[in-house]
mmCIF file of C-alpha atoms in Angstrom:
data_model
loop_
_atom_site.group_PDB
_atom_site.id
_atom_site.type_symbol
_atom_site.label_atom_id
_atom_site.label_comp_id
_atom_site.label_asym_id
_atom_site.label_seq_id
_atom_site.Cartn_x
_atom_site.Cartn_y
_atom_site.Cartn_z
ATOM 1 C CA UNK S 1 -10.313 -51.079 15.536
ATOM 2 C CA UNK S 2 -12.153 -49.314 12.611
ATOM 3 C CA UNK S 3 -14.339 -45.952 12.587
ATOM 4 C CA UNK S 4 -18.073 -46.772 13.447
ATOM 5 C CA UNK S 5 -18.936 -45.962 9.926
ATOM 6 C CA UNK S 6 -17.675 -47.797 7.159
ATOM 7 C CA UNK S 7 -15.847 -46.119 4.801
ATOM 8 C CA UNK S 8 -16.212 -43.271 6.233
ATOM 9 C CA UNK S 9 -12.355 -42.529 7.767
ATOM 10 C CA UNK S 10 -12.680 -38.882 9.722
ATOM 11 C CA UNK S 11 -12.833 -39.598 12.999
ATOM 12 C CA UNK S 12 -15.992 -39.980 14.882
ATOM 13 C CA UNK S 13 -17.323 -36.999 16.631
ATOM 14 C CA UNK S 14 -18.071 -38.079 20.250
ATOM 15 C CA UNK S 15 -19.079 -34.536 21.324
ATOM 16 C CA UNK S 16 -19.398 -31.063 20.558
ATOM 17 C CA UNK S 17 -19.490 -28.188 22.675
ATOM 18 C CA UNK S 18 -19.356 -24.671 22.847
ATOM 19 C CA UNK S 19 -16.492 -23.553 25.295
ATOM 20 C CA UNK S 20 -16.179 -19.509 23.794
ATOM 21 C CA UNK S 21 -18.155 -16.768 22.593
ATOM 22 C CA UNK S 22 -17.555 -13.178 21.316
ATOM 23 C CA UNK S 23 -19.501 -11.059 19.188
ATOM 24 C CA UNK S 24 -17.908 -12.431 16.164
ATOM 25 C CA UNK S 25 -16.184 -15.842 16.999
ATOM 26 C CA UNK S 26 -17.376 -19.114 18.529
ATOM 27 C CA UNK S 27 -15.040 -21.516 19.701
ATOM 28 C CA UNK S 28 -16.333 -24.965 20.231
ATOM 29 C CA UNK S 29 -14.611 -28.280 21.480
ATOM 30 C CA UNK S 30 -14.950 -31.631 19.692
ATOM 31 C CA UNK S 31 -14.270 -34.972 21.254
ATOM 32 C CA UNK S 32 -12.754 -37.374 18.671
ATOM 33 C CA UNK S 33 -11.968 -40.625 18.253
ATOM 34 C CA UNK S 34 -9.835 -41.582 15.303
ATOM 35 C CA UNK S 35 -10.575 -44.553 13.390
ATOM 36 C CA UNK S 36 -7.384 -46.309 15.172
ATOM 37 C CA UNK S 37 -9.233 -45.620 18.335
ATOM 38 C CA UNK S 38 -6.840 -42.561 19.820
ATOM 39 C CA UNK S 39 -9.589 -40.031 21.325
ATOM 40 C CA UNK S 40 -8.398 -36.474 21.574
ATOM 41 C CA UNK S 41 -10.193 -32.782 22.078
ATOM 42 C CA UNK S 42 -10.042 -30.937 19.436
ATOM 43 C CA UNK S 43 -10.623 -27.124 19.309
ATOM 44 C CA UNK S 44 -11.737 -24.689 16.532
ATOM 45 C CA UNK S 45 -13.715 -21.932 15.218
ATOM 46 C CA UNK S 46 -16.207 -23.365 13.063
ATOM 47 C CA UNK S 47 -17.625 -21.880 9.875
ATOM 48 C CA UNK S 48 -19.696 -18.542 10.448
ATOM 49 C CA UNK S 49 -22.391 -18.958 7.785
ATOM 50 C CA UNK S 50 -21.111 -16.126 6.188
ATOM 51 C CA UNK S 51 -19.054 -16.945 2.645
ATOM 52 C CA UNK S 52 -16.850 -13.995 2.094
ATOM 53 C CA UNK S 53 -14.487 -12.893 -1.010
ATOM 54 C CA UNK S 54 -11.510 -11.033 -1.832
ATOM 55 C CA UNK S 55 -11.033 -10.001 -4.472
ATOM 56 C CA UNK S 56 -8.511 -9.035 -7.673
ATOM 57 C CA UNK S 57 -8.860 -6.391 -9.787
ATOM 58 C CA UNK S 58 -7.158 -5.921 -12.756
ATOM 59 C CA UNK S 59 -7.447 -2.452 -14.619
ATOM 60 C CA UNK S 60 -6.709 -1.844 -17.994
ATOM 61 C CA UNK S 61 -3.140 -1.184 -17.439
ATOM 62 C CA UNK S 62 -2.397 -4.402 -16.412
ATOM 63 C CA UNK S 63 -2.534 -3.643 -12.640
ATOM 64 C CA UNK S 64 -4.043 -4.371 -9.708
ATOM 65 C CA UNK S 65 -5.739 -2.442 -6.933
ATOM 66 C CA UNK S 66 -4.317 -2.723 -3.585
ATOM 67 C CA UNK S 67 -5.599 -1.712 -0.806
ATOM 68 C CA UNK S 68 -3.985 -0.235 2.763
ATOM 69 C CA UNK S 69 -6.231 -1.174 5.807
ATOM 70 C CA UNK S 70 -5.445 -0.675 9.441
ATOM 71 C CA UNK S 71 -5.403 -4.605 10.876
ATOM 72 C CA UNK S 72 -6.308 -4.811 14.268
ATOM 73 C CA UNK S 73 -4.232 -8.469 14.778
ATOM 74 C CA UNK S 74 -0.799 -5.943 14.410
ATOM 75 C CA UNK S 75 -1.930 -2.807 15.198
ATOM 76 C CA UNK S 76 -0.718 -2.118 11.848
ATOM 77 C CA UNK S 77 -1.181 -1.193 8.372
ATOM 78 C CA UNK S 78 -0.862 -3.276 5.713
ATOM 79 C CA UNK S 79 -1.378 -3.929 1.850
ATOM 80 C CA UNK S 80 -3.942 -6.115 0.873
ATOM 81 C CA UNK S 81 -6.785 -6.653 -1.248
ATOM 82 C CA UNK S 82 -10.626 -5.545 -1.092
ATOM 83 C CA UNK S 83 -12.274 -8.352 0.671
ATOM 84 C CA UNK S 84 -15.533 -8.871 3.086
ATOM 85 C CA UNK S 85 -18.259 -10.826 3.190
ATOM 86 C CA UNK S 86 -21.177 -11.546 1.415
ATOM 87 C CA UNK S 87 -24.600 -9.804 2.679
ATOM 88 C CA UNK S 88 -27.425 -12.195 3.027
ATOM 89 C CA UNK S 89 -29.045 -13.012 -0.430
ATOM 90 C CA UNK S 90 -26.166 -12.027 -2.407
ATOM 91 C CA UNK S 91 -23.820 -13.924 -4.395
ATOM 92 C CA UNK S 92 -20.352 -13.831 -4.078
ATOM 93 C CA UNK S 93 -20.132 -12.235 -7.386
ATOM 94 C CA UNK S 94 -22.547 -9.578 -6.573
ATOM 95 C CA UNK S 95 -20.318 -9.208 -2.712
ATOM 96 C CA UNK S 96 -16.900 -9.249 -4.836
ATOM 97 C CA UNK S 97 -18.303 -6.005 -6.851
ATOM 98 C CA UNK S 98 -20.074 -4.653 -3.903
ATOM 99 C CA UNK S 99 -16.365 -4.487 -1.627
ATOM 100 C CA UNK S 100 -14.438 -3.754 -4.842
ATOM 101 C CA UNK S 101 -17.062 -0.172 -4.920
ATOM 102 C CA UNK S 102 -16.866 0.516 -1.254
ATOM 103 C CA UNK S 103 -12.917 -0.311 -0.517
ATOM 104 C CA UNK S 104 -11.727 0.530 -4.111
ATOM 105 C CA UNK S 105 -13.862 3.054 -5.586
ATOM 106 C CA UNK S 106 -14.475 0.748 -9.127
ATOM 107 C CA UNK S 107 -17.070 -1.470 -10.105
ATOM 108 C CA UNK S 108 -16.277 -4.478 -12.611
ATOM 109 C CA UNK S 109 -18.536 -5.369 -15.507
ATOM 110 C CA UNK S 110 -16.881 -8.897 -15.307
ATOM 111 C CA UNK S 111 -16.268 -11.411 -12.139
ATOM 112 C CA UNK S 112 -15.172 -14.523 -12.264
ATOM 113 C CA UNK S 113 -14.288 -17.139 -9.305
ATOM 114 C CA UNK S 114 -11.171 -18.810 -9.351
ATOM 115 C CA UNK S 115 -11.127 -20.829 -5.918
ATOM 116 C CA UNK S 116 -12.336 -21.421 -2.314
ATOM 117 C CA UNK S 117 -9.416 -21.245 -0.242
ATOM 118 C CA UNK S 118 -9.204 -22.618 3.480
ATOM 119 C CA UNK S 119 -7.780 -19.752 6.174
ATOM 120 C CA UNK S 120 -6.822 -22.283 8.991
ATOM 121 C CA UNK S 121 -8.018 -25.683 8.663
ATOM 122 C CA UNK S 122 -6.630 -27.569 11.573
ATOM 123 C CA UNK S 123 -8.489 -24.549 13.349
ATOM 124 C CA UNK S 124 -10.847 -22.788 11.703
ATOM 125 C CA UNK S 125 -14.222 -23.218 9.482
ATOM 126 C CA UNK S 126 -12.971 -20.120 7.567
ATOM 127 C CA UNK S 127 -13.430 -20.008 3.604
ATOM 128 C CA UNK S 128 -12.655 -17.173 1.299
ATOM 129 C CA UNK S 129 -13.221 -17.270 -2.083
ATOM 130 C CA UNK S 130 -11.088 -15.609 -4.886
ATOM 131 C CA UNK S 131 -12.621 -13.322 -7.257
ATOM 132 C CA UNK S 132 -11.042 -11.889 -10.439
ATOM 133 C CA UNK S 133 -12.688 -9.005 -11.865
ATOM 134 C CA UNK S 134 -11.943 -7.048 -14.822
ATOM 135 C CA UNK S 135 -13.194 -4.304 -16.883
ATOM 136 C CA UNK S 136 -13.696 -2.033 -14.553
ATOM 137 C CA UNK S 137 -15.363 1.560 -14.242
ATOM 138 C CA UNK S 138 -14.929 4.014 -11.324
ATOM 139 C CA UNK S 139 -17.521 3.746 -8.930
ATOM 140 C CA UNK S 140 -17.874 4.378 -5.202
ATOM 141 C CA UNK S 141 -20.106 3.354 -2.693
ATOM 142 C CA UNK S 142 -20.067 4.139 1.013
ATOM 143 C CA UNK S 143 -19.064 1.401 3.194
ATOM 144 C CA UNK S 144 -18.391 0.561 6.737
ATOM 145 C CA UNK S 145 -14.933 1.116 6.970
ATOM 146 C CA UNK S 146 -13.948 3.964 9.411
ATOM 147 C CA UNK S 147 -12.119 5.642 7.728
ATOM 148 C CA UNK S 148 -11.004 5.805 3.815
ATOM 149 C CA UNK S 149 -8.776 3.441 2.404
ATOM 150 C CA UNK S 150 -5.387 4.685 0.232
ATOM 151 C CA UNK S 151 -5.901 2.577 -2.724
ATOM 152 C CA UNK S 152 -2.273 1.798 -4.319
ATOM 153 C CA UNK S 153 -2.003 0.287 -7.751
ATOM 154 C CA UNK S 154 0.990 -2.578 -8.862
ATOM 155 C CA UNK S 155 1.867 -4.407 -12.240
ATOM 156 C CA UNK S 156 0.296 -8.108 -11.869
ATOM 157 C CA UNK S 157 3.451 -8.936 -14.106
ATOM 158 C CA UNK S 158 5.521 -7.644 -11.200
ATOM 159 C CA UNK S 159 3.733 -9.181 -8.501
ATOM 160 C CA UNK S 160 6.680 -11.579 -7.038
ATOM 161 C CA UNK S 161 8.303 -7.867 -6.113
ATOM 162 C CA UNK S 162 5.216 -7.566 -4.460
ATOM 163 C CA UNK S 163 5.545 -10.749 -2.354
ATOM 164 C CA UNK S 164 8.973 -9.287 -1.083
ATOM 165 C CA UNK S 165 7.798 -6.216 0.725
ATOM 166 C CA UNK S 166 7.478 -6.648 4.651
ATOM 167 C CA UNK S 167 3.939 -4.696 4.031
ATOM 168 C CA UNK S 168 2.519 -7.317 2.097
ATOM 169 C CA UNK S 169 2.162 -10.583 4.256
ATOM 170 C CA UNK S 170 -1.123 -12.038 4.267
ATOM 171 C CA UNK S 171 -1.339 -15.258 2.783
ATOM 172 C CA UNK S 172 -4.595 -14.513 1.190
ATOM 173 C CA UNK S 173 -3.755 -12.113 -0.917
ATOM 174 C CA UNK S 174 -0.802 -14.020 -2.648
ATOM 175 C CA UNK S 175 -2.068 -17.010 -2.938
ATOM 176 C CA UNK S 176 -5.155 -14.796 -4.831
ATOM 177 C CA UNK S 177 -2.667 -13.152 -6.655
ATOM 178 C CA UNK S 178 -0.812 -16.199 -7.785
ATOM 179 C CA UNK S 179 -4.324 -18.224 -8.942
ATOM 180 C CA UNK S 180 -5.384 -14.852 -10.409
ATOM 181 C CA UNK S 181 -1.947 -14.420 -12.588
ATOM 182 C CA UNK S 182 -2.194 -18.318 -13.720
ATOM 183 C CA UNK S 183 -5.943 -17.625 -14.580
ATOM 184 C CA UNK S 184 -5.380 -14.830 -17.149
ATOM 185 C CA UNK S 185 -1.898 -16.504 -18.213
ATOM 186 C CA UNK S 186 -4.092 -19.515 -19.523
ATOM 187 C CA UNK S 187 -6.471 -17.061 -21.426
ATOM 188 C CA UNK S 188 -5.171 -14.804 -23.603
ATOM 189 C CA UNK S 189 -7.053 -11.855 -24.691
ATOM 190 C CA UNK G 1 -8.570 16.123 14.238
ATOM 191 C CA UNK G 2 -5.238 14.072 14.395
ATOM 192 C CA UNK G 3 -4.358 11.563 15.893
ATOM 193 C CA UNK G 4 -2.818 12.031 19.915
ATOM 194 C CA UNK G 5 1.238 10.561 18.858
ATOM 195 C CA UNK G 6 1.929 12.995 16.021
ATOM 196 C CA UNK G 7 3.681 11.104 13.163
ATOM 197 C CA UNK G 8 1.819 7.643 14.117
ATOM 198 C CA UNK G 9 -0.964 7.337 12.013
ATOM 199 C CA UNK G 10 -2.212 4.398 13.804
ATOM 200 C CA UNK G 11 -5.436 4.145 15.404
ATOM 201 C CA UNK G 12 -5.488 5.344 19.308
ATOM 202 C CA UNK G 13 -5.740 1.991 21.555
ATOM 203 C CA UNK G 14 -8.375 3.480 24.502
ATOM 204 C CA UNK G 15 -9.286 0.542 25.536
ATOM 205 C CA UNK G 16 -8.150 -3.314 25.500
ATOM 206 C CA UNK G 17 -10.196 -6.052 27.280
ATOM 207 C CA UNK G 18 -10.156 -9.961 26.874
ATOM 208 C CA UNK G 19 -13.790 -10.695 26.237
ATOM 209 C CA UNK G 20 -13.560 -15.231 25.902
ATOM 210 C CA UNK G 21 -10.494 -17.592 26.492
ATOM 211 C CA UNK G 22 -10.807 -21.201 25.453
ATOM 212 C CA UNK G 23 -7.433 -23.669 26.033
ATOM 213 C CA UNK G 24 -5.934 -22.594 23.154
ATOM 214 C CA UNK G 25 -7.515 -19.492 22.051
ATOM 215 C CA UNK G 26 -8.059 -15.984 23.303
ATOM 216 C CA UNK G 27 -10.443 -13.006 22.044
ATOM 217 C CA UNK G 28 -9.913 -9.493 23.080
ATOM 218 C CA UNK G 29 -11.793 -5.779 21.884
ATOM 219 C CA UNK G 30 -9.847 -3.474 21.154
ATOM 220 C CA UNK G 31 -11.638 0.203 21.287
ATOM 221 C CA UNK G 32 -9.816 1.946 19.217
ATOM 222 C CA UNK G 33 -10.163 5.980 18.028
ATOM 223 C CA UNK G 34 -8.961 6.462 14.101
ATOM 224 C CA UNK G 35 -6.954 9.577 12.957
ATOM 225 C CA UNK G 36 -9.764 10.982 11.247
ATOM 226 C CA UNK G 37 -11.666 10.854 15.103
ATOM 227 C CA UNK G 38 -13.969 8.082 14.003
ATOM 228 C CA UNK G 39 -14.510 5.604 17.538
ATOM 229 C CA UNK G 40 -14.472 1.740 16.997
ATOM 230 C CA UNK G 41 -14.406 -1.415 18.928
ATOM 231 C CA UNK G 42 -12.344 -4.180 17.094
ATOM 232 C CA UNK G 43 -12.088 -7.991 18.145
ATOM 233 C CA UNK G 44 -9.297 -9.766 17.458
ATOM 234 C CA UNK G 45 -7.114 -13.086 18.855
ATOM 235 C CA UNK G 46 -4.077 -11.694 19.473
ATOM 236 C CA UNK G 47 -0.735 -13.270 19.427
ATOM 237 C CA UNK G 48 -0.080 -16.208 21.283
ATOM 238 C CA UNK G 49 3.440 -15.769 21.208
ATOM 239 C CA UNK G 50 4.259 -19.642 19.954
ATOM 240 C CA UNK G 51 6.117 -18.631 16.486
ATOM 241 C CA UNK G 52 5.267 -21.177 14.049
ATOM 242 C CA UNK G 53 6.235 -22.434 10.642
ATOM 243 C CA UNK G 54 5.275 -24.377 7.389
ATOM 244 C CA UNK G 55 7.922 -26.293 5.616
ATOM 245 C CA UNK G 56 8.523 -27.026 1.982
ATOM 246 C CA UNK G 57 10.272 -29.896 1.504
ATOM 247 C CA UNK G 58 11.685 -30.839 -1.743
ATOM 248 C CA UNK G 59 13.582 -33.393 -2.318
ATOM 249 C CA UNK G 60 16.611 -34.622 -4.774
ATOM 250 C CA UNK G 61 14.262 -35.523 -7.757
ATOM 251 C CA UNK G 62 12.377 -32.273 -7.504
ATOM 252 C CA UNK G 63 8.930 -33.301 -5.535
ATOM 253 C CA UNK G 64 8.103 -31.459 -2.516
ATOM 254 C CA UNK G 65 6.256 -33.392 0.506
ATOM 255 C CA UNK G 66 2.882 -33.092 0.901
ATOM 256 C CA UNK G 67 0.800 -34.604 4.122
ATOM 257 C CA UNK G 68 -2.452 -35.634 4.149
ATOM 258 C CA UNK G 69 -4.511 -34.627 7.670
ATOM 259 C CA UNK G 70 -7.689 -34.491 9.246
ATOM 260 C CA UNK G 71 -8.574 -30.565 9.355
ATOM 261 C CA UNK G 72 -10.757 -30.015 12.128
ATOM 262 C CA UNK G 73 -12.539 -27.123 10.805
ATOM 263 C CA UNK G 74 -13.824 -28.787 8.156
ATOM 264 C CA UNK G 75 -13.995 -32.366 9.531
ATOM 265 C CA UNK G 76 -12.600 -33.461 6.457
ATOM 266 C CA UNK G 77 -8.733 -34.287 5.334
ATOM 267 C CA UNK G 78 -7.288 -32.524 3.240
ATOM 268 C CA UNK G 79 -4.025 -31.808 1.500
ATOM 269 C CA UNK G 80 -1.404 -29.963 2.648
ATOM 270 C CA UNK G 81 2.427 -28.743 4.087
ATOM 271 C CA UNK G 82 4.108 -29.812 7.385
ATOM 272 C CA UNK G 83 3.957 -27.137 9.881
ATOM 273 C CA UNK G 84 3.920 -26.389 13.653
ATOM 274 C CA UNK G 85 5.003 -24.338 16.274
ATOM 275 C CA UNK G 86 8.240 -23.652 17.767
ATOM 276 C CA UNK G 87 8.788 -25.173 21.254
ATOM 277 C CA UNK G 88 10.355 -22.601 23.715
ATOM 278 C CA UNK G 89 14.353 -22.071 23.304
ATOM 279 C CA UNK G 90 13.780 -23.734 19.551
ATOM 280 C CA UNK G 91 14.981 -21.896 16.677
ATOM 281 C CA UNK G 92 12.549 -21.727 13.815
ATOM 282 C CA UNK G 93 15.280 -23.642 11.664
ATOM 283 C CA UNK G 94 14.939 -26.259 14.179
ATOM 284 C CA UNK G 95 10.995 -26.315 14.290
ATOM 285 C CA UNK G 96 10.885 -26.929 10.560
ATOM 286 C CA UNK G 97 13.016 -29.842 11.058
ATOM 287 C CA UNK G 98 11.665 -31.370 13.450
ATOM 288 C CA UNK G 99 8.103 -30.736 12.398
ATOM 289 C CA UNK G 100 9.438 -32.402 9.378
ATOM 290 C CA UNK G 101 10.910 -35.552 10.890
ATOM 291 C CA UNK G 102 7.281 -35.697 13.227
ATOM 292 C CA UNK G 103 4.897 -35.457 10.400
ATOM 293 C CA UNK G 104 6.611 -36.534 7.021
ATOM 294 C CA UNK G 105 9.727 -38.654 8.086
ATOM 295 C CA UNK G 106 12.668 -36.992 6.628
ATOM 296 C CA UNK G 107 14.901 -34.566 8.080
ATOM 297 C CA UNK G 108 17.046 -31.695 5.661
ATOM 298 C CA UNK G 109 20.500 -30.737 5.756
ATOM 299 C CA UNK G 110 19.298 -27.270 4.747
ATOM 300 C CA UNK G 111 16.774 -24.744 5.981
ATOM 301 C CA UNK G 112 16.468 -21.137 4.744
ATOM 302 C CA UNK G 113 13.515 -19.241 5.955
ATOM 303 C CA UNK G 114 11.569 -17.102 3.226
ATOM 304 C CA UNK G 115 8.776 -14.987 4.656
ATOM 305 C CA UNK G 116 6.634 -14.407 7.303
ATOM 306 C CA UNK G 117 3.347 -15.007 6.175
ATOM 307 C CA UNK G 118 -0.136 -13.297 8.315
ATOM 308 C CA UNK G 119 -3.275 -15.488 8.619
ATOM 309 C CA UNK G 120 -6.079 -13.192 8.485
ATOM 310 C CA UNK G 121 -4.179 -10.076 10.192
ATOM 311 C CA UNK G 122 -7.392 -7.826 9.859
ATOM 312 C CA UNK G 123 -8.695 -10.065 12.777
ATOM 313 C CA UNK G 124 -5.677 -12.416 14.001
ATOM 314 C CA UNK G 125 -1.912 -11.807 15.597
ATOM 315 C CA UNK G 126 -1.179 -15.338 14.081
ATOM 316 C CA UNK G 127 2.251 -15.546 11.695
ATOM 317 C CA UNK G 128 3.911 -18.515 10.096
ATOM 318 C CA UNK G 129 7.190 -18.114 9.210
ATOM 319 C CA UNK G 130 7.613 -20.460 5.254
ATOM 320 C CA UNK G 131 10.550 -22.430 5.643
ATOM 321 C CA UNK G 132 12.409 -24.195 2.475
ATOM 322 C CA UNK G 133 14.021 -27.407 3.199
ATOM 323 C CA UNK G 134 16.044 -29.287 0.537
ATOM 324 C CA UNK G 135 19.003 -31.841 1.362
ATOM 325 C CA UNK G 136 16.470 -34.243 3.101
ATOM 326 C CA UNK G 137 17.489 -37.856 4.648
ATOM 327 C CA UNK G 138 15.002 -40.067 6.542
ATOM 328 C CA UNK G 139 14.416 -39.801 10.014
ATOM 329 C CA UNK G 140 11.717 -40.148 11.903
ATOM 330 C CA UNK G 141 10.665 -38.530 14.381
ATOM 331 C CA UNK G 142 7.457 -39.013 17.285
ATOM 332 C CA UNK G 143 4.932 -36.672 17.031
ATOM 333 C CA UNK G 144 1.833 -35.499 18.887
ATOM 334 C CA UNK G 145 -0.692 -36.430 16.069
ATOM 335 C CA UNK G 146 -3.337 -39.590 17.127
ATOM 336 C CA UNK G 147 -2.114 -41.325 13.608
ATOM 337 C CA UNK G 148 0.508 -41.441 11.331
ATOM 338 C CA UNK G 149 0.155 -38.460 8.564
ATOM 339 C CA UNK G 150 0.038 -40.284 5.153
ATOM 340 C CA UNK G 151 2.682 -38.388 2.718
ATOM 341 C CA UNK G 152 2.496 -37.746 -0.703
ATOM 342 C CA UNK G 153 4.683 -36.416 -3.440
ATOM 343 C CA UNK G 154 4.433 -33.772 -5.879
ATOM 344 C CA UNK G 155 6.570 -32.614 -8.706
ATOM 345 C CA UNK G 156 7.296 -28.507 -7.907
ATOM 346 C CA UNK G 157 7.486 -27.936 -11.451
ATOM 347 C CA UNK G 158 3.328 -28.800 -11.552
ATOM 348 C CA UNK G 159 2.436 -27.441 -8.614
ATOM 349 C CA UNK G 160 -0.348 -25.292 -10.780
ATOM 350 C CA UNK G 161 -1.879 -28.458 -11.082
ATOM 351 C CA UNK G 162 -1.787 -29.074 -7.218
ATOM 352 C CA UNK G 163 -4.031 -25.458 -6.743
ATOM 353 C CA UNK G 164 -6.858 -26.482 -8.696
ATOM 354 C CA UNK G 165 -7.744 -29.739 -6.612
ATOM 355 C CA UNK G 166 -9.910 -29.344 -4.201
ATOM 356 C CA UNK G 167 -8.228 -30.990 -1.066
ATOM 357 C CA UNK G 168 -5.962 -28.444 -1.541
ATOM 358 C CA UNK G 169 -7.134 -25.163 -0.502
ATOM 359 C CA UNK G 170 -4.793 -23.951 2.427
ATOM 360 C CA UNK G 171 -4.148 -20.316 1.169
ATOM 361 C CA UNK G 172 -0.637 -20.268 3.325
ATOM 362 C CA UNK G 173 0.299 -23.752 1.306
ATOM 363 C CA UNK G 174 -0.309 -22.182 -1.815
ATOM 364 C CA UNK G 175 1.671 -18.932 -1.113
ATOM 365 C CA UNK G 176 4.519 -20.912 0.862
ATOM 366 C CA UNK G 177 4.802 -23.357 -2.548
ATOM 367 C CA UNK G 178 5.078 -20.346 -4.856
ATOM 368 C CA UNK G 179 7.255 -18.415 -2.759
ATOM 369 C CA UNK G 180 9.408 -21.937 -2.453
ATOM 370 C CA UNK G 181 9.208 -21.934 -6.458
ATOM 371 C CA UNK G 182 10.395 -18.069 -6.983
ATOM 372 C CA UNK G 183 13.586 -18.441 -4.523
ATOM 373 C CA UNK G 184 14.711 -21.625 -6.114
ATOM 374 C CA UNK G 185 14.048 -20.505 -9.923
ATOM 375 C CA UNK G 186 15.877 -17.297 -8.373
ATOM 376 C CA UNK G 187 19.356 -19.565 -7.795
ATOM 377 C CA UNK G 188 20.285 -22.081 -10.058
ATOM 378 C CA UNK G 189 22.105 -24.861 -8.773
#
């Protein structure tokens, strides 16, 4: 037994369905059949529309801007990095400056995208893409967080300290790190 | 204004209903009241309370084990590390190995787990713990997948090369491959 397209070796979506629905998430059922004829249901959050960015900023010094955001999955506070998503009809260079201004307090005269990286795959539609941005200036604009955010500086050459502390556990942020380190490693000056 | 449990700067939980449940998924708000006074309602999946892991595998001539899988979210394959949940009563040591001997064939000697890595904790209780196995001997195990996983190897020492294809763009991979890299460069031998 082969896939009903040629070639083609996903598995054939049999049906699709929405099963969940919340203000922000969708959760929709697909009915599969893999191309060695096994049918399962499959669930997941599919892609939102919106492309989002987080994003790593590198000052003069040679270090980064952290952020320290209340996340709602722990009832905690953690260290991250600036991230969101992009507004309609902007770029994800023009969103990566935007969050940098309203999380960070800087703008960046330079932005550069390193990588789209999946979330959740099995799971999720998710994608955020990493940003580096560099030469930076102080600016601030408001944004919708409810509160302001303690913005905590570390060495990028120091980052694998970083990657020890319990406070910094989001996958995210050091796989951003990591590509962002590599980037600027291959580019001197 | 302060916050009502002096000391705990967390947000105030008033309020915590689930809003959509799906088989494998739930979504809850969380109305929450900042320190600074400032009222919000949060959603979030919470945890499900299945610990799970991801499992570098490396064997004795230095290439880790890579699988390849269909990634619902994308309905695409893609790229990336063994990994599953714990079954109840199951150590996370034993989840690695097992989830090893399901999805790649070999089973390790050694486990030692490195961090526990967040998903997207701004929105998600979800943690998977990055487990290191090295000592490996083939075994298989049955899994739950509808077909076999194809497996491929990679050298660790060029695993910069791995980040910049694009099947491979599972942020936890990435960070569970460099932290893999750091506590093995960290002890010779």
């Amino acid at each position: 037994m082969s896939g009903d397209d040629e070639g083609d070796p996903r598995p054939r979506i049999l049906a699709r369905r929405e099963v969940a629905r919340s203000r922000l998430f969708r959760i929709e059922e697909l009915d599969l059949r893999f191309s060695n004829g096994v049918e399962r249901t499959y669930e997941r959050l599919p892609a939102t529309g919106h492309r989002a960015v987080m994003v790593v900023a590198l000052d003069d010094a040679g270090e980064i801007l952290l952020i320290r955001e209340y996340m709602a999955g722990f009832h905690a506070y953690q260290l991250t990095l600036p991230k969101g998503a992009a507004d309609p009809g902007e770029s994800l260079e023009e969103a990566a400056n935007r969050e940098l201004k309203e999380e960070a307090g800087y703008g960046a005269r330079r932005i550069e995208l390193l990588k789209e990286l999946s979330v959740a795959p099995g799971h999720m539609g998710f994608t955020q893409t990493v940003a580096l941005a560099t030469d930076l200036y102080p600016e601030r604009l408001p944004g919708d967080e409810p509160e302001p955010l303690d913005v905590e500086r570390w060495p990028l050459a120091r980052i694998d300290a970083l990657f020890q502390r319990e406070d910094f556990s989001e996958a995210r942020a050091i796989a951003a790190l990591h590509l962002a380190r590599m980037r600027l490693e291959s580019t001197p000056g």
